[in-house]
Short mmCIF file of C-alpha atoms and ligand atoms in Angstrom, two decimals:
data_model
loop_
_atom_site.label_atom_id
_atom_site.label_comp_id
_atom_site.label_asym_id
_atom_site.label_seq_id
_atom_site.Cartn_x
_atom_site.Cartn_y
_atom_site.Cartn_z
CA MET A 696 -13.13 -5.19 -25.86
CA THR A 697 -13.52 -7.96 -23.29
CA THR A 698 -15.90 -10.79 -24.17
CA HIS A 699 -17.65 -12.78 -21.49
CA THR A 700 -18.90 -16.35 -21.51
CA SER A 701 -22.48 -17.46 -21.12
CA ALA A 702 -21.60 -18.69 -17.60
CA THR A 703 -20.64 -15.12 -16.77
CA THR A 704 -23.91 -13.80 -18.19
CA THR A 705 -25.85 -16.28 -16.09
CA VAL A 706 -23.99 -15.25 -12.95
CA VAL A 707 -24.60 -11.58 -13.67
CA ASP A 708 -28.33 -12.34 -13.95
CA ARG A 709 -28.20 -14.25 -10.67
CA LEU A 710 -26.32 -11.43 -8.98
CA ARG A 711 -28.95 -8.96 -10.10
CA ALA A 712 -31.72 -11.20 -8.79
CA ASP A 713 -30.18 -12.53 -5.58
CA ALA A 714 -27.13 -10.59 -4.37
CA GLY A 715 -29.27 -7.91 -2.71
CA ALA A 716 -26.70 -5.30 -3.76
CA PRO A 717 -26.42 -2.86 -6.68
CA VAL A 718 -24.84 -4.45 -9.78
CA LEU A 719 -23.19 -2.33 -12.48
CA THR A 720 -22.66 -3.77 -15.96
CA PRO A 721 -21.15 -2.12 -19.07
CA ALA A 722 -24.63 -0.90 -20.06
CA ASP A 723 -25.14 0.99 -16.78
CA PRO A 724 -24.32 4.63 -16.13
CA GLY A 725 -21.39 4.89 -13.76
CA TYR A 726 -19.77 1.68 -14.99
CA ASP A 727 -16.79 3.40 -16.61
CA ALA A 728 -16.03 5.43 -13.50
CA ALA A 729 -16.40 2.30 -11.35
CA ARG A 730 -13.82 0.33 -13.38
CA MET A 731 -11.13 3.04 -13.11
CA VAL A 732 -8.19 2.28 -10.83
CA ALA A 733 -5.10 4.19 -9.75
CA ALA A 734 -2.90 2.12 -12.09
CA THR A 735 -3.35 4.29 -15.20
CA LEU A 736 -2.16 1.63 -17.68
CA VAL A 737 -4.85 -0.82 -16.58
CA ASP A 738 -7.99 -0.87 -18.77
CA ARG A 739 -10.16 -3.82 -17.75
CA ARG A 740 -13.88 -4.31 -18.32
CA PRO A 741 -15.40 -6.71 -15.79
CA ALA A 742 -18.81 -8.16 -16.65
CA ALA A 743 -20.22 -6.87 -13.37
CA ILE A 744 -19.20 -4.65 -10.49
CA VAL A 745 -21.20 -5.39 -7.36
CA ARG A 746 -21.40 -2.88 -4.51
CA PRO A 747 -22.51 -4.74 -1.39
CA THR A 748 -23.30 -3.01 1.87
CA GLY A 749 -22.80 -5.94 4.21
CA ALA A 750 -20.97 -9.21 4.85
CA ASP A 751 -24.04 -11.34 4.10
CA GLN A 752 -24.33 -9.90 0.59
CA ILE A 753 -20.62 -10.47 0.02
CA ALA A 754 -20.99 -14.07 1.17
CA ARG A 755 -23.71 -14.52 -1.45
CA VAL A 756 -21.55 -13.03 -4.23
CA VAL A 757 -18.58 -15.21 -3.25
CA THR A 758 -20.76 -18.31 -3.22
CA MET A 759 -22.42 -17.55 -6.57
CA THR A 760 -19.18 -16.82 -8.40
CA ARG A 761 -17.38 -19.78 -6.82
CA GLU A 762 -20.15 -22.21 -7.80
CA ALA A 763 -20.08 -20.88 -11.38
CA GLY A 764 -16.26 -20.89 -11.58
CA ILE A 765 -16.17 -17.16 -12.38
CA ASP A 766 -13.08 -15.03 -11.69
CA LEU A 767 -13.73 -12.79 -8.71
CA ALA A 768 -11.78 -9.62 -7.90
CA VAL A 769 -11.98 -7.65 -4.66
CA ARG A 770 -11.63 -3.90 -4.74
CA GLY A 771 -10.92 -1.74 -1.70
CA GLY A 772 -9.51 1.70 -2.50
CA GLY A 773 -8.46 0.77 -6.07
CA HIS A 774 -4.75 1.53 -5.59
CA SER A 775 -3.16 -1.82 -6.41
CA LEU A 776 -0.15 -1.15 -8.65
CA ALA A 777 -1.18 -4.19 -10.68
CA GLY A 778 -4.82 -3.07 -10.97
CA HIS A 779 -5.98 -6.14 -9.06
CA GLY A 780 -9.14 -4.42 -7.91
CA VAL A 781 -10.66 -4.90 -11.40
CA SER A 782 -8.88 -8.06 -12.56
CA GLY A 783 -11.87 -10.41 -12.43
CA ASP A 784 -15.05 -11.03 -14.43
CA VAL A 785 -16.99 -10.03 -11.34
CA VAL A 786 -15.71 -7.35 -8.97
CA VAL A 787 -16.79 -6.99 -5.36
CA ASP A 788 -16.36 -3.26 -4.88
CA LEU A 789 -16.24 -2.54 -1.14
CA SER A 790 -16.67 1.23 -1.43
CA ALA A 791 -20.09 1.12 0.24
CA LEU A 792 -18.52 -0.46 3.34
CA ASP A 793 -17.38 2.99 4.34
CA THR A 794 -18.31 3.36 8.00
CA VAL A 795 -15.70 4.37 10.59
CA HIS A 796 -16.35 4.23 14.32
CA ILE A 797 -13.84 5.73 16.74
CA ASP A 798 -14.07 4.61 20.36
CA ALA A 799 -11.81 7.26 21.85
CA ASP A 800 -12.11 5.94 25.43
CA ARG A 801 -10.98 2.43 24.53
CA ARG A 802 -8.73 3.69 21.73
CA ILE A 803 -10.22 1.33 19.22
CA GLY A 804 -11.11 2.20 15.61
CA THR A 805 -13.52 0.05 13.62
CA ALA A 806 -13.78 0.50 9.87
CA GLY A 807 -15.59 -1.13 6.96
CA GLY A 808 -13.46 -2.97 4.41
CA GLY A 809 -13.84 -0.19 1.82
CA VAL A 810 -12.78 2.75 4.00
CA THR A 811 -9.93 4.91 2.72
CA ALA A 812 -6.87 5.90 4.73
CA GLY A 813 -7.97 9.54 4.51
CA SER A 814 -11.46 9.10 5.92
CA TYR A 815 -10.26 6.85 8.78
CA THR A 816 -7.47 9.30 9.59
CA ALA A 817 -9.83 12.30 9.56
CA ALA A 818 -12.29 10.58 11.91
CA ALA A 819 -9.56 9.47 14.34
CA GLY A 820 -7.85 12.86 14.16
CA GLN A 821 -10.90 14.55 15.67
CA HIS A 822 -9.95 12.81 18.91
CA GLY A 823 -6.19 13.39 18.65
CA LEU A 824 -5.83 9.70 17.74
CA ALA A 825 -4.36 7.87 14.77
CA THR A 826 -3.62 4.50 13.24
CA GLY A 827 -0.88 4.70 10.60
CA PHE A 828 -1.80 3.89 6.96
CA GLY A 829 0.84 5.03 4.52
CA ASP A 830 0.99 8.58 3.23
CA THR A 831 -1.90 8.86 0.75
CA ALA A 832 -5.53 9.60 1.62
CA SER A 833 -7.16 7.74 -1.27
CA VAL A 834 -5.45 4.38 -0.62
CA GLY A 835 -7.85 1.79 0.82
CA ILE A 836 -7.21 0.57 4.36
CA GLY A 837 -8.08 -2.90 2.99
CA GLY A 838 -5.21 -3.33 0.55
CA ILE A 839 -2.63 -1.43 2.53
CA THR A 840 -3.33 -3.28 5.77
CA LEU A 841 -3.43 -6.75 4.26
CA GLY A 842 0.00 -6.16 2.67
CA GLY A 843 1.64 -4.63 5.77
CA GLY A 844 1.26 -0.84 5.68
CA ILE A 845 4.33 1.43 5.75
CA GLY A 846 3.72 5.11 6.38
CA LEU A 847 4.29 8.30 8.28
CA LEU A 848 3.91 6.76 11.75
CA THR A 849 5.68 3.48 11.04
CA ARG A 850 8.84 3.85 13.08
CA LYS A 851 6.78 4.92 16.11
CA GLN A 852 3.72 2.63 15.85
CA GLY A 853 4.91 -0.17 13.58
CA LEU A 854 3.16 -1.24 10.38
CA SER A 855 -0.61 -0.94 9.94
CA ILE A 856 -0.86 -4.67 10.69
CA ASP A 857 0.85 -4.13 14.03
CA SER A 858 -2.21 -2.13 15.10
CA LEU A 859 -4.72 -4.64 13.73
CA LEU A 860 -6.73 -6.24 16.55
CA ALA A 861 -9.42 -8.15 14.70
CA ALA A 862 -11.15 -8.63 11.36
CA GLU A 863 -14.49 -9.86 10.08
CA VAL A 864 -13.79 -12.05 7.07
CA VAL A 865 -15.97 -13.67 4.41
CA THR A 866 -14.12 -16.81 3.40
CA ALA A 867 -14.19 -18.73 0.11
CA ASP A 868 -16.93 -21.07 1.35
CA GLY A 869 -19.18 -18.11 2.19
CA GLN A 870 -18.71 -18.22 5.96
CA ILE A 871 -18.44 -15.00 7.96
CA LEU A 872 -15.66 -15.37 10.55
CA GLU A 873 -14.58 -13.21 13.45
CA VAL A 874 -10.80 -13.43 13.39
CA ASP A 875 -8.25 -12.33 16.00
CA GLU A 876 -5.38 -13.72 18.09
CA ALA A 877 -7.75 -16.13 19.88
CA ASN A 878 -10.10 -17.04 17.03
CA HIS A 879 -8.61 -18.54 13.87
CA PRO A 880 -5.10 -17.39 14.88
CA ASP A 881 -3.58 -18.95 11.74
CA LEU A 882 -5.86 -16.85 9.55
CA PHE A 883 -5.16 -13.75 11.67
CA TRP A 884 -1.43 -14.33 11.17
CA ALA A 885 -1.87 -14.70 7.38
CA LEU A 886 -4.09 -11.64 7.00
CA ARG A 887 -1.28 -9.52 8.41
CA GLY A 888 0.87 -9.38 5.27
CA GLY A 889 -0.58 -12.11 3.06
CA GLY A 890 -2.80 -9.72 1.06
CA GLY A 891 -6.29 -10.48 -0.21
CA ASN A 892 -5.65 -14.22 -0.56
CA PHE A 893 -7.72 -15.47 2.35
CA GLY A 894 -11.11 -13.81 2.05
CA VAL A 895 -12.92 -10.50 1.92
CA VAL A 896 -12.33 -8.43 5.03
CA THR A 897 -15.59 -6.65 5.68
CA ARG A 898 -14.55 -5.01 8.96
CA PHE A 899 -11.18 -4.11 10.46
CA THR A 900 -10.62 -3.30 14.15
CA PHE A 901 -7.49 -1.29 14.95
CA ARG A 902 -5.67 0.00 17.99
CA LEU A 903 -5.60 3.80 18.02
CA HIS A 904 -2.58 5.74 19.23
CA HIS A 905 -2.49 9.13 20.88
CA VAL A 906 -1.02 11.56 18.32
CA PRO A 907 -2.19 15.00 19.44
CA GLU A 908 0.39 16.90 17.41
CA VAL A 909 3.08 16.33 14.81
CA VAL A 910 5.81 18.29 13.10
CA GLY A 911 5.44 17.47 9.45
CA GLY A 912 5.37 18.46 5.80
CA PHE A 913 7.69 18.63 2.81
CA LEU A 914 11.39 19.36 2.85
CA ALA A 915 13.43 19.64 -0.36
CA LEU A 916 17.22 19.69 -0.63
CA PRO A 917 19.53 19.60 -3.64
CA ALA A 918 20.38 15.98 -4.42
CA THR A 919 23.98 14.85 -4.69
CA ALA A 920 25.25 11.38 -3.90
CA GLY A 921 26.65 12.73 -0.62
CA ASN A 922 23.36 14.36 0.34
CA VAL A 923 21.35 11.24 -0.50
CA ARG A 924 23.67 9.04 1.57
CA ALA A 925 23.61 11.50 4.49
CA PHE A 926 19.81 11.84 4.35
CA ALA A 927 19.35 8.08 4.37
CA ALA A 928 21.82 7.64 7.25
CA GLU A 929 20.19 10.38 9.37
CA ALA A 930 16.80 8.84 8.70
CA ARG A 931 17.88 5.56 10.28
CA MET A 932 19.56 7.27 13.25
CA ALA A 933 16.66 9.63 13.97
CA PRO A 934 14.41 9.07 16.98
CA GLU A 935 11.66 6.63 16.14
CA GLU A 936 9.03 9.38 16.39
CA LEU A 937 10.35 10.51 13.00
CA SER A 938 9.10 8.60 9.95
CA MET A 939 9.35 9.79 6.39
CA MET A 940 8.96 9.05 2.70
CA VAL A 941 11.92 10.35 0.68
CA VAL A 942 11.97 10.80 -3.10
CA VAL A 943 15.01 11.52 -5.26
CA MET A 944 14.12 12.87 -8.71
CA LYS A 945 14.64 15.77 -11.08
CA ALA A 946 12.71 18.74 -9.73
CA PRO A 947 9.42 19.14 -11.58
CA PRO A 948 8.46 22.62 -12.80
CA MET A 949 6.14 23.16 -9.87
CA PRO A 950 5.56 26.50 -8.14
CA PHE A 951 7.11 25.31 -4.86
CA VAL A 952 10.48 24.71 -6.56
CA PRO A 953 12.52 27.86 -7.35
CA PRO A 954 12.73 28.08 -11.18
CA GLU A 955 16.54 27.82 -11.24
CA HIS A 956 16.25 24.30 -9.77
CA HIS A 957 13.67 22.94 -12.24
CA GLY A 958 15.11 19.84 -13.89
CA THR A 959 17.95 19.46 -11.36
CA PRO A 960 18.04 16.46 -8.98
CA ILE A 961 16.37 17.08 -5.63
CA ILE A 962 15.65 15.18 -2.45
CA PHE A 963 11.96 15.65 -1.76
CA ALA A 964 10.99 14.30 1.65
CA PHE A 965 7.62 13.97 3.34
CA MET A 966 8.52 14.20 7.03
CA CYS A 967 6.42 13.39 10.09
CA TYR A 968 7.63 13.70 13.68
CA ALA A 969 4.92 12.27 15.95
CA GLY A 970 5.48 14.37 19.05
CA PRO A 971 5.78 17.86 20.48
CA GLY A 972 7.14 20.77 18.45
CA ALA A 973 10.41 21.41 20.25
CA ASP A 974 11.44 17.73 20.13
CA GLY A 975 10.46 17.60 16.47
CA GLU A 976 12.61 20.61 15.61
CA ARG A 977 15.57 18.91 17.31
CA ALA A 978 15.01 15.70 15.37
CA LEU A 979 14.74 17.59 12.08
CA ALA A 980 17.81 19.78 12.57
CA PRO A 981 20.34 17.25 11.16
CA PHE A 982 18.37 17.02 7.90
CA ARG A 983 18.24 20.77 7.46
CA LYS A 984 22.00 20.88 7.96
CA ILE A 985 22.80 18.47 5.12
CA ALA A 986 22.30 21.33 2.61
CA THR A 987 20.42 24.59 2.47
CA PRO A 988 16.81 23.55 1.88
CA LEU A 989 15.24 24.54 -1.44
CA MET A 990 11.89 24.37 0.26
CA ASP A 991 10.92 23.80 3.89
CA GLN A 992 7.25 23.40 4.76
CA VAL A 993 7.84 21.22 7.78
CA GLN A 994 5.92 22.73 10.66
CA PRO A 995 3.87 21.90 13.74
CA GLY A 996 0.35 20.71 12.98
CA TYR A 997 -2.02 17.78 13.08
CA TYR A 998 -1.36 14.35 11.66
CA ALA A 999 -4.72 14.24 9.84
CA ASP A 1000 -3.85 17.45 8.00
CA LEU A 1001 -0.82 15.78 6.41
CA PHE A 1002 -3.38 13.59 4.62
CA ALA A 1003 -5.46 16.51 3.42
CA GLY A 1004 -4.72 16.41 -0.31
CA ASP A 1005 -3.22 13.75 -2.56
CA GLU A 1006 -3.81 15.09 -6.03
CA ARG A 1007 -1.24 13.47 -8.28
CA PRO A 1008 -0.10 14.45 -11.75
CA ALA A 1009 -1.70 12.27 -14.43
CA VAL A 1010 1.36 10.28 -15.50
CA HIS A 1011 1.96 6.60 -16.09
CA SER A 1012 4.50 4.72 -14.05
CA VAL A 1013 6.30 1.39 -13.89
CA THR A 1014 7.91 0.46 -10.61
CA ARG A 1015 10.17 -2.05 -8.88
CA SER A 1016 10.26 -2.59 -5.16
CA MET A 1017 13.03 -3.85 -2.88
CA PHE A 1018 14.05 -3.89 0.75
CA LEU A 1019 17.61 -2.68 1.29
CA ASP A 1020 19.70 -2.83 4.46
CA ASP A 1021 21.87 0.12 3.61
CA ILE A 1022 21.96 3.16 1.35
CA GLY A 1023 25.69 3.84 1.32
CA ASP A 1024 27.95 5.68 -1.09
CA ASP A 1025 27.66 3.14 -3.90
CA THR A 1026 23.88 2.99 -3.81
CA ALA A 1027 23.62 6.78 -3.58
CA GLU A 1028 25.89 7.10 -6.66
CA LEU A 1029 23.69 4.64 -8.57
CA VAL A 1030 20.56 6.56 -7.56
CA MET A 1031 22.05 9.81 -8.84
CA GLU A 1032 23.28 8.22 -12.05
CA GLY A 1033 19.80 6.82 -12.76
CA VAL A 1034 17.99 10.05 -11.97
CA ARG A 1035 20.39 12.15 -14.05
CA SER A 1036 20.59 9.84 -17.05
CA ALA A 1037 16.83 9.51 -17.66
CA THR A 1038 15.84 12.07 -20.27
CA ASP A 1039 12.77 10.78 -22.16
CA PHE A 1040 10.98 9.98 -18.88
CA SER A 1041 11.45 10.78 -15.18
CA ALA A 1042 13.41 8.42 -12.97
CA VAL A 1043 12.38 8.39 -9.33
CA VAL A 1044 13.74 6.56 -6.32
CA GLN A 1045 11.64 6.51 -3.21
CA PHE A 1046 12.86 5.22 0.15
CA ARG A 1047 11.25 4.81 3.53
CA PRO A 1048 13.43 4.08 6.54
CA LEU A 1049 12.21 1.25 8.77
CA GLY A 1050 13.51 0.26 12.20
CA GLY A 1051 11.93 1.42 15.47
CA ALA A 1052 8.64 -0.30 16.27
CA VAL A 1053 8.69 -2.30 13.00
CA ALA A 1054 11.84 -4.10 14.05
CA ARG A 1055 10.58 -4.95 17.55
CA VAL A 1056 7.98 -7.40 16.21
CA PRO A 1057 9.44 -10.87 15.63
CA ALA A 1058 9.77 -11.77 11.94
CA ASP A 1059 7.45 -14.78 12.27
CA ALA A 1060 4.73 -13.02 14.32
CA THR A 1061 2.95 -11.88 11.15
CA ALA A 1062 3.21 -12.69 7.44
CA PHE A 1063 5.36 -9.58 6.91
CA ALA A 1064 8.84 -10.98 7.49
CA HIS A 1065 11.09 -8.05 6.56
CA ARG A 1066 11.31 -6.70 10.09
CA ASP A 1067 15.05 -6.20 10.24
CA ARG A 1068 15.44 -4.41 6.90
CA GLY A 1069 16.75 -0.86 6.73
CA TYR A 1070 14.61 0.68 4.01
CA ALA A 1071 11.63 -0.06 1.80
CA VAL A 1072 12.74 1.26 -1.59
CA MET A 1073 10.89 1.78 -4.83
CA ALA A 1074 12.44 2.65 -8.18
CA ALA A 1075 10.09 4.06 -10.79
CA SER A 1076 9.99 5.64 -14.18
CA LEU A 1077 7.21 8.11 -14.91
CA PHE A 1078 6.09 8.87 -18.45
CA GLN A 1079 3.30 10.56 -20.41
CA GLN A 1080 2.73 8.28 -23.42
CA ALA A 1081 1.43 4.76 -22.76
CA GLU A 1082 3.50 3.47 -25.74
CA MET A 1083 6.64 4.12 -23.69
CA GLU A 1084 5.75 1.40 -21.18
CA PRO A 1085 8.00 -1.37 -22.62
CA GLU A 1086 11.02 0.94 -22.83
CA CYS A 1087 10.44 2.32 -19.32
CA ASP A 1088 9.82 -1.15 -17.92
CA THR A 1089 13.11 -2.43 -19.32
CA TRP A 1090 14.92 0.60 -17.99
CA VAL A 1091 13.47 0.43 -14.48
CA SER A 1092 14.08 -3.27 -14.29
CA GLY A 1093 17.81 -2.82 -15.05
CA PHE A 1094 18.05 0.17 -12.75
CA ALA A 1095 16.41 -1.70 -9.86
CA ALA A 1096 18.63 -4.74 -10.41
CA GLY A 1097 21.65 -2.47 -10.05
CA LEU A 1098 20.36 -0.92 -6.84
CA SER A 1099 19.44 -4.22 -5.25
CA GLY A 1100 22.30 -6.34 -6.50
CA GLY A 1101 19.58 -8.31 -8.28
CA SER A 1102 18.30 -10.22 -5.29
CA ALA A 1103 16.50 -7.96 -2.79
CA PRO A 1104 12.97 -9.07 -1.91
CA PRO A 1105 10.03 -6.77 -2.75
CA TYR A 1106 7.37 -5.25 -0.52
CA VAL A 1107 4.15 -6.89 -1.69
CA ASN A 1108 2.15 -3.64 -1.58
CA PHE A 1109 4.59 -2.10 -4.06
CA LEU A 1110 4.55 -5.02 -6.48
CA GLY A 1111 3.19 -4.60 -9.98
CA ASP A 1112 2.28 -7.53 -12.22
CA GLU A 1113 5.75 -9.12 -12.04
CA GLY A 1114 5.04 -12.84 -11.98
CA PRO A 1115 4.85 -15.58 -9.35
CA ASP A 1116 8.56 -15.60 -8.47
CA ARG A 1117 8.44 -12.01 -7.29
CA VAL A 1118 5.35 -12.74 -5.19
CA GLN A 1119 7.13 -15.65 -3.54
CA ALA A 1120 10.19 -13.47 -2.95
CA ALA A 1121 8.00 -11.12 -0.89
CA TYR A 1122 7.52 -13.96 1.61
CA PRO A 1123 10.96 -15.26 2.55
CA GLY A 1124 11.88 -18.31 4.60
CA ARG A 1125 9.09 -20.27 6.22
CA THR A 1126 6.54 -17.52 5.61
CA TRP A 1127 5.69 -18.76 2.09
CA ASP A 1128 5.01 -22.34 3.19
CA ARG A 1129 2.97 -21.22 6.18
CA LEU A 1130 0.88 -18.94 3.96
CA ARG A 1131 0.27 -21.72 1.46
CA GLU A 1132 -0.87 -23.98 4.29
CA VAL A 1133 -3.32 -21.36 5.62
CA LYS A 1134 -4.50 -20.82 2.05
CA ARG A 1135 -5.18 -24.55 1.72
CA ARG A 1136 -7.24 -24.48 4.89
CA TYR A 1137 -9.39 -21.42 4.06
CA ASP A 1138 -9.35 -21.26 0.23
CA PRO A 1139 -8.32 -24.66 -1.17
CA ASP A 1140 -9.74 -23.90 -4.63
CA ASN A 1141 -7.96 -20.54 -4.86
CA VAL A 1142 -11.19 -18.58 -5.26
CA PHE A 1143 -9.28 -15.45 -4.21
CA HIS A 1144 -6.62 -15.48 -6.91
CA ALA A 1145 -6.98 -12.02 -8.47
CA ASN A 1146 -4.20 -10.70 -6.27
CA HIS A 1147 -0.51 -11.32 -5.59
CA ASN A 1148 -1.40 -14.94 -5.47
CA ILE A 1149 -0.34 -17.49 -2.89
CA PRO A 1150 -1.40 -20.89 -4.25
CA PRO A 1151 -2.76 -23.38 -1.69
CA SER A 1152 -0.31 -26.07 -0.64
CA PRO A 1153 -1.11 -29.44 -2.25
C1 FAD B 2037 -0.58 6.59 -4.89
C2 FAD B 2037 -0.25 5.40 -4.02
C3 FAD B 2037 0.31 5.60 -2.76
C4 FAD B 2037 0.63 4.52 -1.95
N1 FAD B 2037 1.20 4.74 -0.72
C5 FAD B 2037 1.51 3.69 0.07
C6 FAD B 2037 2.11 3.91 1.35
O1 FAD B 2037 2.38 5.03 1.75
N2 FAD B 2037 2.42 2.81 2.09
C7 FAD B 2037 2.13 1.55 1.68
O2 FAD B 2037 2.41 0.62 2.43
N3 FAD B 2037 1.56 1.32 0.49
C8 FAD B 2037 1.24 2.36 -0.32
N4 FAD B 2037 0.69 2.12 -1.56
C9 FAD B 2037 0.46 0.74 -1.99
C10 FAD B 2037 -0.90 0.25 -1.48
O3 FAD B 2037 -0.78 -0.09 -0.12
C11 FAD B 2037 -1.33 -1.01 -2.25
O4 FAD B 2037 -1.41 -0.71 -3.60
C12 FAD B 2037 -2.68 -1.52 -1.74
O5 FAD B 2037 -2.93 -2.79 -2.28
C13 FAD B 2037 -3.80 -0.60 -2.11
O6 FAD B 2037 -4.96 -0.98 -1.46
P1 FAD B 2037 -6.37 -0.56 -2.05
O7 FAD B 2037 -7.42 -1.16 -1.20
O8 FAD B 2037 -6.40 0.91 -2.28
O9 FAD B 2037 -6.29 -1.22 -3.49
P2 FAD B 2037 -7.22 -2.23 -4.32
O10 FAD B 2037 -6.66 -2.18 -5.68
O11 FAD B 2037 -8.65 -1.91 -4.14
O12 FAD B 2037 -6.94 -3.59 -3.62
C14 FAD B 2037 -5.77 -4.32 -3.88
C15 FAD B 2037 -6.00 -5.74 -3.46
O13 FAD B 2037 -6.06 -5.80 -2.04
C16 FAD B 2037 -7.04 -6.74 -1.65
N5 FAD B 2037 -8.05 -6.06 -0.84
C17 FAD B 2037 -8.28 -4.74 -0.72
N6 FAD B 2037 -9.22 -4.53 0.21
C18 FAD B 2037 -9.59 -5.75 0.68
C19 FAD B 2037 -10.48 -6.20 1.68
N7 FAD B 2037 -11.22 -5.37 2.41
N8 FAD B 2037 -10.59 -7.55 1.88
C20 FAD B 2037 -9.86 -8.42 1.17
N9 FAD B 2037 -8.97 -8.04 0.21
C21 FAD B 2037 -8.85 -6.71 0.00
C22 FAD B 2037 -7.60 -7.36 -2.91
O14 FAD B 2037 -6.87 -8.52 -3.23
C23 FAD B 2037 -7.33 -6.29 -3.93
O15 FAD B 2037 -7.27 -6.77 -5.23
C24 FAD B 2037 0.38 3.19 -2.40
C25 FAD B 2037 -0.16 2.99 -3.67
C26 FAD B 2037 -0.48 4.07 -4.49
C27 FAD B 2037 -1.04 3.84 -5.85
#
């Protein structure tokens, strides 16, 4: 049970009186649902969850909590792997900032800070348009964009931040700023990769891309080290219209997997070719030749439909993230060894090939500096009983160290609660110092610290 100080109680009273927005406390119906996040091991009880509908209300909440020295968390879609969306005494829950406006003529999409990837994608899809945001409908465009945004259109369109044109931001001092390349360019640079460190983004403006049709869906092959290496190599050589998310794991006992393969290692890939059917079939042919597919649901359709459902099994997970340049024979062997050897829990390796439009943006143009990397990789262990967390964490940590040689930097959006060194490692070279300097300018007192924190420079 979390206890709160009298300062917190006073702020909650002030929020109720003056924020102009609904405030949920532990005594209110709906509070327990509102504090749930995608990270199943996180069980936090903020003193208040505020649901503002506009930037002015958010400015008031930021000012009140800052003046009282109360920890403030910002929640978009609630999918932070570290549960950051509820890691404050007061939470600004942006779910009511849920408006999407698609200007099809100008190819510009405008969305509130609490919009999910699924609802933006559905609205844009009605016009044959898209902005890429990962592969999961329920992820918030807020968190994914501020950390970079790797998804099913990445090699064609770049990261989500590469389509970001402007943002409305409530800063730590309660100002509401319009931010783009011309206005507050330092802040605009930092928002594109630096996470929620610099303020609350109440509105995002994105470039939309014409994506009238795709060839996409799930493809499963038997996993061997040779197949994993070949899949990864083909993925990097494929035309940049083809992006994908590839998982290597033991086949779950799901209806789509033939029963004789349950429990055997498979490659399970979520494919998306952003272009016409015939070209897509050509691009996919090399993958289908690696081995006879166990399942092949890749077919012509609409990009928005790939986002239709994201029901996930209710399991716990601990993860480690890394960028790798290559997935060669040795790495593929290690992947297979890890997946095979895990018996009390499931071992999963996920990789997403980069290149294409991601690599054409200079490394210092945004705060995402991993432009020349080959793959964003995540190692995970999945388990049913929460008590297994320490064991699974130790295992995944050793497994990931083997895959990465111990030194590969992480993708900030795939970071759990792994300490300040790992956060710094996500921002190599000059990026870290530049971010700290921007932080000093816009949030010198580190009001926005319930995140993968970038401390202000002295
Ligand atoms: C099931 C699942 C699938 C995923 N798939 C992908 C994927 O395909 N590609 C990918 O790149 N990542 C993916 N991610 C990672 C995801 O991008 C990050 O976890 C991201 O932080 C989630 O954003 P959110 O708004 O949903 O989360 P929240 O937990 O609500 O927010 C996380 C943090 O982001 C900041 N934040 C969020 N919104 C705002 C805002 N409007 N203004 C200021 N700060 C804000 C805050 O600091 C907040 O604490 C996935 C995660 C999960 C759990």
